[in-house]
Coordinates of C-alpha atoms in Angstrom, one line a residue:
Y1 CA -16.2 10.5 -4.3
C2 CA -18.2 8.1 -6.3
V3 CA -19.0 6.1 -3.4
C4 CA -19.9 9.1 -1.5
V5 CA -22.2 10.8 -3.9
C6 CA -23.9 7.3 -5.3
R7 CA -24.3 6.2 -1.6
Y8 CA -26.6 9.4 -1.1
Q9 CA -27.7 9.4 -4.5
G10 CA -25.8 12.7 -5.2
Y11 CA -27.9 14.7 -2.1
I12 CA -24.8 15.5 0.2
G13 CA -25.3 18.6 2.5
A14 CA -23.5 21.2 4.5
A15 CA -23.3 23.4 6.9
L16 CA -21.2 26.5 6.3
V17 CA -19.9 29.6 8.2
L18 CA -18.6 32.2 5.2
G19 CA -16.7 35.4 5.8
G20 CA -14.7 37.7 3.9
V21 CA -13.7 41.4 3.5
D22 CA -14.6 43.6 0.5
C23 CA -14.7 47.1 -0.3
V24 CA -17.8 47.8 1.9
G25 CA -16.3 45.9 5.2
P26 CA -16.2 42.5 6.9
H27 CA -19.1 40.1 6.3
L28 CA -19.8 36.9 8.1
Y29 CA -22.7 34.4 6.7
S30 CA -24.1 31.0 8.0
I31 CA -25.5 28.8 5.3
Y32 CA -27.7 26.0 6.3
P33 CA -27.9 22.5 4.5
H34 CA -31.4 23.5 3.3
G35 CA -30.3 26.6 1.7
S36 CA -31.1 29.2 4.1
T37 CA -28.5 32.0 5.0
D38 CA -27.9 34.4 7.8
K39 CA -25.9 37.7 7.9
L40 CA -24.7 38.2 11.7
P41 CA -21.7 39.8 13.6
Y42 CA -21.1 36.4 14.8
V43 CA -22.0 32.8 13.9
T44 CA -22.0 29.3 15.3
M45 CA -22.8 25.8 13.3
G46 CA -22.3 22.4 14.7
S47 CA -22.9 20.0 17.4
G48 CA -21.4 22.6 20.2
S49 CA -22.7 25.8 18.3
L50 CA -25.4 26.3 21.2
A51 CA -22.6 26.6 24.1
A52 CA -20.4 28.7 21.5
M53 CA -23.2 31.1 20.9
A54 CA -23.8 31.3 25.1
M55 CA -20.4 32.9 24.8
F56 CA -20.9 35.1 22.1
E57 CA -23.7 36.6 23.2
D58 CA -22.3 37.3 26.7
R59 CA -19.0 38.5 25.6
Y60 CA -19.3 39.7 21.8
K61 CA -18.5 43.8 21.5
P62 CA -18.3 45.7 18.0
D63 CA -15.0 47.3 17.4
M64 CA -13.2 44.3 19.4
E65 CA -9.5 44.5 19.3
E66 CA -7.9 41.3 17.2
E67 CA -6.2 39.6 20.1
E68 CA -9.8 40.0 22.6
A69 CA -11.5 38.7 19.7
K70 CA -9.4 35.6 19.4
Q71 CA -9.4 35.1 22.8
M72 CA -13.4 35.3 23.1
V73 CA -13.4 32.9 19.7
R74 CA -11.3 30.3 21.6
D75 CA -13.1 30.3 24.6
A76 CA -16.3 30.2 22.3
I77 CA -14.9 26.8 20.6
A78 CA -13.8 25.3 23.8
A79 CA -16.7 25.7 25.2
G80 CA -18.8 23.9 22.3
I81 CA -16.0 20.9 22.8
F82 CA -16.6 20.6 26.8
N83 CA -20.5 20.6 26.5
D84 CA -20.7 18.4 23.5
L85 CA -19.4 14.7 23.4
G86 CA -19.6 15.0 19.6
S87 CA -17.1 17.9 19.0
G88 CA -13.4 17.1 18.4
S89 CA -10.6 18.3 20.8
N90 CA -8.3 21.3 18.5
I91 CA -9.3 24.5 18.4
D92 CA -8.5 25.9 15.0
L93 CA -9.1 29.8 14.3
C94 CA -8.8 31.7 10.6
V95 CA -8.2 35.4 11.2
I96 CA -9.8 37.2 7.8
T97 CA -8.3 41.0 7.1
K98 CA -8.6 43.6 4.4
N99 CA -4.9 42.8 3.6
K100 CA -4.6 39.0 4.5
V101 CA -5.7 35.6 5.7
D102 CA -4.0 33.9 8.7
Y103 CA -5.1 30.3 9.4
L104 CA -4.4 29.2 12.8
R105 CA -3.9 25.9 13.2
P106 CA -3.9 24.3 15.8
H107 CA -4.6 27.4 17.9
D108 CA -4.9 25.8 21.2
L109 CA -5.8 22.2 22.2
A110 CA -8.8 21.8 24.7
N111 CA -9.1 18.9 25.5
K112 CA -5.8 16.6 25.7
K113 CA -6.3 13.2 25.7
G114 CA -4.6 11.0 28.3
V115 CA -2.2 8.2 27.8
R116 CA -3.6 4.9 29.0
T117 CA -1.0 3.4 31.8
G118 CA -2.8 -0.2 31.9
D119 CA -3.1 -3.0 29.2
Y120 CA -6.9 -3.5 28.5
K121 CA -6.5 -6.4 26.4
Y122 CA -8.3 -9.6 27.8
K123 CA -8.2 -12.9 27.1
R124 CA -11.2 -14.9 25.8
G125 CA -12.9 -16.5 28.8
M126 CA -11.4 -14.2 31.5
T127 CA -14.5 -12.6 32.4
S128 CA -16.7 -14.4 34.2
I129 CA -20.6 -14.7 33.5
L130 CA -22.6 -13.9 36.7
T131 CA -25.8 -15.0 35.4
K132 CA -27.5 -15.9 32.1
A133 CA -31.2 -15.7 30.7
V134 CA -32.4 -16.5 27.3
T135 CA -35.9 -15.2 26.4
P136 CA -37.6 -16.6 23.5
L137 CA -39.2 -14.2 21.5
D138 CA -42.4 -15.1 19.7
L139 CA -41.6 -13.0 16.1
E140 CA -43.9 -12.9 13.3
V141 CA -41.9 -13.1 10.0
L142 CA -43.1 -10.3 7.6
Q143 CA -42.6 -10.2 3.8
E144 CA -40.6 -6.9 3.0
S145 CA -40.1 -5.5 -0.3
V146 CA -38.5 -2.2 -1.7
H147 CA -39.2 0.1 -4.0
T148 CA -36.6 2.2 -5.6
M149 CA -37.6 6.3 -5.8
D150 CA -37.7 7.5 -9.3
T151 CA -34.9 10.3 -9.5
S152 CA -34.7 11.4 -12.8

């Protein structure tokens, strides 16, 4: 804990999707790292969010059946995984109803990793060097000073 907090001087941001059900009904919020919030019928966040949002905009309908909604969310997460190199490969769902919360982990595996069939370890010197060019750089050495910001 201390290593992370000290490294970022206590400023750690998070993008959150917050969902729940109260006496009024279901609610879904997105909370951005800078503090703004949105209350929408569907939200996406993260590196694959644009592809996921396209799926929601195309297929979302109010009052969907649970299985239809889970399939739509599964497909939206898969779209985010396949259209973004920074996303993972597991699809996890959380279904929140008035009476219970179901964590479906893992719900699906969208992008199964293959098994390497060969041995990719090479001995030193095995790769031949075809050409070698060394270009000397004329650099000017600068004096650098660091000033810490007062955070008190």
